[in-house]
CSV table of C-alpha atoms in Angstrom, one decimal:
chain,number,residue,atom,x,y,z
P,1,MET,CA,-28.6,-0.1,-16.5
P,2,ASP,CA,-28.7,-1.8,-13.0
P,3,GLU,CA,-26.8,-3.7,-11.1
P,4,PRO,CA,-28.1,-6.9,-10.9
P,5,ASN,CA,-27.1,-6.7,-15.4
P,6,VAL,CA,-23.6,-5.1,-13.4
P,7,GLN,CA,-23.8,-7.9,-11.0
P,8,ARG,CA,-24.7,-10.6,-14.1
P,9,ALA,CA,-21.6,-8.7,-15.9
P,10,TRP,CA,-19.1,-9.2,-13.2
P,11,LEU,CA,-19.8,-12.7,-12.2
P,12,ALA,CA,-19.8,-13.9,-16.2
P,13,TYR,CA,-16.4,-11.8,-16.4
P,14,VAL,CA,-15.4,-14.0,-13.1
P,15,ASP,CA,-15.4,-17.4,-15.0
P,16,ALA,CA,-13.7,-16.4,-17.1
P,17,GLU,CA,-11.0,-15.5,-15.1
P,18,ASN,CA,-11.4,-19.0,-13.6
P,19,ALA,CA,-11.3,-21.1,-17.0
P,20,ARG,CA,-7.9,-18.6,-17.9
P,21,VAL,CA,-9.5,-17.8,-20.9
P,22,ARG,CA,-7.0,-14.6,-21.3
P,23,ASP,CA,-9.6,-12.1,-24.6
P,24,ASP,CA,-12.3,-13.3,-23.0
P,25,ALA,CA,-11.8,-11.8,-19.6
P,26,ILE,CA,-10.6,-8.8,-21.4
P,27,ALA,CA,-13.3,-7.9,-23.3
P,28,GLN,CA,-15.8,-9.2,-20.4
P,29,LEU,CA,-13.3,-6.9,-18.2
P,30,ARG,CA,-14.3,-3.8,-20.9
P,31,LEU,CA,-17.9,-5.1,-20.7
P,32,VAL,CA,-18.1,-4.8,-16.9
P,33,ILE,CA,-16.3,-1.5,-17.7
P,34,GLY,CA,-18.8,0.0,-20.3
P,35,MET,CA,-21.8,-1.1,-17.3
P,36,LEU,CA,-20.9,0.6,-14.0
P,37,HIS,CA,-19.8,4.1,-16.0
P,38,GLU,CA,-23.4,3.8,-16.9
P,39,LEU,CA,-24.2,3.5,-13.4
P,40,PRO,CA,-25.0,7.3,-11.6
P,41,LEU,CA,-22.0,7.8,-9.6
P,42,ALA,CA,-22.4,6.4,-6.0
P,43,GLN,CA,-23.4,3.4,-7.4
P,44,ARG,CA,-20.6,3.1,-8.8
P,45,SER,CA,-18.1,4.4,-6.2
P,46,ALA,CA,-20.4,2.2,-3.8
P,47,TRP,CA,-19.7,-1.4,-7.1
P,48,ALA,CA,-15.8,0.0,-6.7
P,49,LEU,CA,-15.9,-0.1,-2.4
P,50,GLU,CA,-16.9,-3.1,-2.7
P,51,ILE,CA,-15.0,-4.9,-4.5
P,52,ALA,CA,-11.6,-3.2,-3.0
P,53,GLU,CA,-13.2,-4.5,0.3
P,54,SER,CA,-13.2,-7.6,-1.0
P,55,SER,CA,-9.8,-8.1,-2.8
P,56,ILE,CA,-7.8,-6.1,0.2
P,57,ASP,CA,-9.2,-7.3,3.0
P,58,LYS,CA,-11.3,-10.5,2.2
P,59,GLY,CA,-9.1,-12.3,-0.1
P,60,MET,CA,-10.6,-12.1,-3.6
P,61,ASN,CA,-9.1,-13.7,-5.8
P,62,THR,CA,-10.2,-12.0,-9.0
P,63,PRO,CA,-7.4,-10.3,-10.1
P,64,ILE,CA,-8.0,-6.0,-9.9
P,65,ARG,CA,-6.8,-6.0,-13.8
P,66,MET,CA,-6.0,-1.9,-14.5
P,67,PRO,CA,-8.0,-0.7,-16.4
P,68,LEU,CA,-11.0,-1.8,-13.6
P,69,PHE,CA,-8.0,0.3,-11.6
P,70,ARG,CA,-7.7,3.0,-13.3
P,71,GLU,CA,-11.3,3.4,-14.8
P,72,ILE,CA,-13.7,3.3,-11.3
P,73,ILE,CA,-12.1,1.2,-8.3
P,74,PHE,CA,-9.4,4.3,-8.2
P,75,PRO,CA,-11.6,7.1,-8.0
P,76,ALA,CA,-13.5,5.4,-5.9
P,77,LEU,CA,-10.7,4.9,-3.5
P,78,LEU,CA,-9.2,8.7,-4.1
P,79,ALA,CA,-13.3,10.5,-2.9
P,80,GLY,CA,-12.8,7.9,0.0
P,81,ILE,CA,-9.5,9.5,1.1
P,82,HIS,CA,-10.1,12.9,0.0
P,83,GLU,CA,-13.9,11.3,3.0
P,84,GLN,CA,-11.9,10.0,4.9
P,85,LEU,CA,-14.3,7.3,4.5
P,86,PRO,CA,-12.8,3.8,6.8
P,87,GLY,CA,-10.2,1.6,4.3
P,88,CYS,CA,-10.5,3.6,2.1
P,89,ALA,CA,-6.5,4.8,2.5
P,90,ARG,CA,-5.6,1.0,3.2
P,91,TRP,CA,-7.1,-0.6,0.4
P,92,MET,CA,-5.5,1.9,-2.0
P,93,ALA,CA,-2.5,0.5,0.6
P,94,GLY,CA,-3.2,-3.1,-0.4
P,95,PHE,CA,-4.1,-1.5,-4.7
P,96,ALA,CA,-0.2,-0.3,-4.4
P,97,GLN,CA,1.1,-2.6,-7.0
P,98,LEU,CA,-1.3,-1.1,-9.6
P,99,LEU,CA,-0.3,2.2,-8.5
P,100,TYR,CA,3.1,1.9,-8.8
P,101,LYS,CA,2.7,1.5,-12.7
P,102,SER,CA,0.2,4.2,-13.1
P,103,PRO,CA,1.4,7.9,-13.0
P,104,GLU,CA,-1.3,8.7,-13.9
P,105,ALA,CA,-2.6,8.0,-10.3
P,106,GLN,CA,0.0,8.8,-8.5
P,107,ASP,CA,-0.4,11.9,-9.6
P,108,GLN,CA,-3.9,12.9,-8.4
P,109,LEU,CA,-2.1,11.5,-4.9
P,110,ARG,CA,-0.3,14.5,-2.7
P,111,PRO,CA,3.2,13.0,-2.6
P,112,GLU,CA,2.7,11.3,1.4
P,113,LEU,CA,0.5,9.4,-0.5
P,114,ARG,CA,2.0,7.6,-3.7
P,115,THR,CA,3.4,5.1,-1.4
P,116,GLU,CA,1.6,2.0,0.6
P,117,LEU,CA,4.0,3.0,3.8
P,118,GLY,CA,2.5,6.6,3.1
P,119,LEU,CA,-0.7,5.7,2.3
P,120,LEU,CA,-0.7,3.1,5.6
P,121,ARG,CA,0.3,5.7,8.0
P,122,LEU,CA,-2.5,7.8,6.2
P,123,ALA,CA,-5.7,5.1,7.2
P,124,VAL,CA,-3.7,4.5,11.0
P,125,GLU,CA,-3.2,8.2,11.2
P,126,ASN,CA,-7.4,8.8,9.9
P,127,ASP,CA,-7.7,5.7,12.8
P,128,PRO,CA,-6.6,4.3,15.0
P,129,ASN,CA,-8.1,1.6,15.4
P,130,ASP,CA,-8.1,0.0,11.8
P,131,ARG,CA,-6.4,-3.0,13.1
P,132,LEU,CA,-5.1,-4.3,9.3
P,133,ALA,CA,-4.1,-1.2,8.6
P,134,ARG,CA,-1.6,-0.9,11.6
P,135,ASP,CA,-0.1,-5.4,10.9
P,136,ARG,CA,0.2,-3.6,7.6
P,137,LEU,CA,2.9,-0.9,8.3
P,138,ILE,CA,4.3,-2.9,10.5
P,139,GLU,CA,4.7,-5.2,8.1
P,140,CYS,CA,5.5,-2.7,5.6
P,141,LEU,CA,8.6,-0.7,8.4
P,142,ALA,CA,8.9,-3.9,9.3
P,143,TRP,CA,10.8,-5.1,5.3
P,144,GLN,CA,12.3,-1.5,5.4
P,145,LEU,CA,14.8,-2.1,8.5
P,146,ASP,CA,14.8,-5.1,7.4
P,147,TYR,CA,16.8,-4.5,3.9
P,148,SER,CA,18.1,-1.3,5.1
P,149,ILE,CA,20.4,-3.2,7.0
P,150,HIS,CA,20.7,-6.8,4.8
P,151,GLU,CA,24.5,-5.4,3.4
P,152,LEU,CA,26.1,-4.9,6.7
P,153,PRO,CA,29.5,-4.7,7.7
P,154,SER,CA,29.8,-3.1,4.4
P,155,GLY,CA,26.9,-0.7,5.6
P,156,VAL,CA,23.7,0.7,5.7
P,157,LEU,CA,21.1,0.4,2.8
P,158,TYR,CA,18.8,3.9,2.4
P,159,GLY,CA,17.0,2.6,-1.3
P,160,SER,CA,19.4,0.5,-3.2
P,161,ASP,CA,22.8,3.3,-2.4
P,162,GLY,CA,25.0,3.7,0.9
P,163,ALA,CA,23.1,6.1,3.9
P,164,SER,CA,24.2,9.4,4.4
P,165,ILE,CA,24.2,11.0,8.1
P,166,GLU,CA,20.4,13.0,7.2
P,167,GLU,CA,19.2,9.6,6.1
P,168,CYS,CA,20.9,7.2,8.9
P,169,ASN,CA,18.4,10.1,11.1
P,170,GLU,CA,15.4,9.8,9.0
P,171,MET,CA,15.5,5.9,9.6
P,172,LEU,CA,16.1,6.4,13.4
P,173,THR,CA,12.8,8.4,12.6
P,174,SER,CA,11.3,4.7,11.7
P,175,VAL,CA,12.5,3.4,14.2
P,176,ARG,CA,11.2,4.7,16.4
P,177,GLU,CA,7.5,5.1,14.2
P,178,PHE,CA,8.3,1.5,14.5
P,179,GLU,CA,8.0,0.4,17.6
P,180,HIS,CA,5.1,2.7,18.6
P,181,LEU,CA,2.9,1.0,16.8
P,182,VAL,CA,4.2,-2.5,17.9
P,183,GLU,CA,4.2,-2.1,21.2
P,184,LEU,CA,0.6,-1.0,20.8
P,185,ASN,CA,-0.1,-4.9,19.7
P,186,GLY,CA,1.1,-5.8,22.8
P,187,GLY,CA,4.7,-6.6,20.7
P,188,ARG,CA,6.6,-8.8,19.6
P,189,PRO,CA,10.6,-9.9,20.4
P,190,GLU,CA,11.8,-10.5,16.4
P,191,TYR,CA,10.5,-7.2,15.3
P,192,GLU,CA,11.7,-6.1,19.1
P,193,ASN,CA,14.9,-6.5,17.8
P,194,LEU,CA,15.5,-6.0,15.0
P,195,ALA,CA,14.4,-2.3,16.2
P,196,ALA,CA,17.4,-2.7,18.5
P,197,THR,CA,19.7,-3.4,16.1
P,198,CYS,CA,19.0,-0.9,13.3
P,199,ARG,CA,19.4,1.9,15.7
P,200,PHE,CA,22.2,0.0,16.9
P,201,HIS,CA,23.8,0.4,13.4
P,202,TYR,CA,22.5,3.7,12.4
P,203,LEU,CA,24.2,5.4,14.8
P,204,ARG,CA,27.7,3.5,14.4
P,205,TYR,CA,26.9,4.0,10.8
P,206,ALA,CA,26.5,8.5,11.5
P,207,GLU,CA,29.5,8.1,13.2
P,208,TYR,CA,32.3,7.0,10.9
P,209,LEU,CA,30.9,8.8,8.3
P,210,GLU,CA,31.3,12.1,10.6
P,211,PRO,CA,34.6,12.4,9.8
P,212,ILE,CA,34.0,11.2,5.9
P,213,SER,CA,31.9,14.0,5.0
P,214,LYS,CA,33.5,17.3,6.9
P,215,PRO,CA,35.6,18.7,4.6
């Protein structure tokens, strides 16, 4: 099996997806996956990373379905993360929804890397100049911070539950991280206001909980 044949099969799969004929698309995808498994590992991994980059960074419209992610793309990205290859942690983060639906894939990652946030943090840690990862990390943190205060004045949320004192302190750490990232990107008034608002309410809510938490 050679790469030109794989590419022809992939283009046939793309055509089937565009035609919205699901059975044909799935059958063609299985053919592509089978052909990729026949390639040497290095070639298969290079193909997978190219598709990951096209999907996450370049807005490729062709959907990445679970079999392709689980069998081809995830192993290549996992190896790339272990080797600290540029882009791999960011691309894995871009496939977070597929990752969440694949416990067997999640089990192969360290616990802190099983979320989009964790993977983006790793991407920025590995390459502080990765603007794409930093931008997306800022967006994710902004959503998380905004969500935590959306039920005010009833209380501050941590996940779907009310925050504890310890969780308020943890979220204050996220605020500091958020502010640092925003500053690196040149600042944005709406983000700076969000950080200040969250800091105020986290501190006040922790103070409110303190007498409640005492026996």
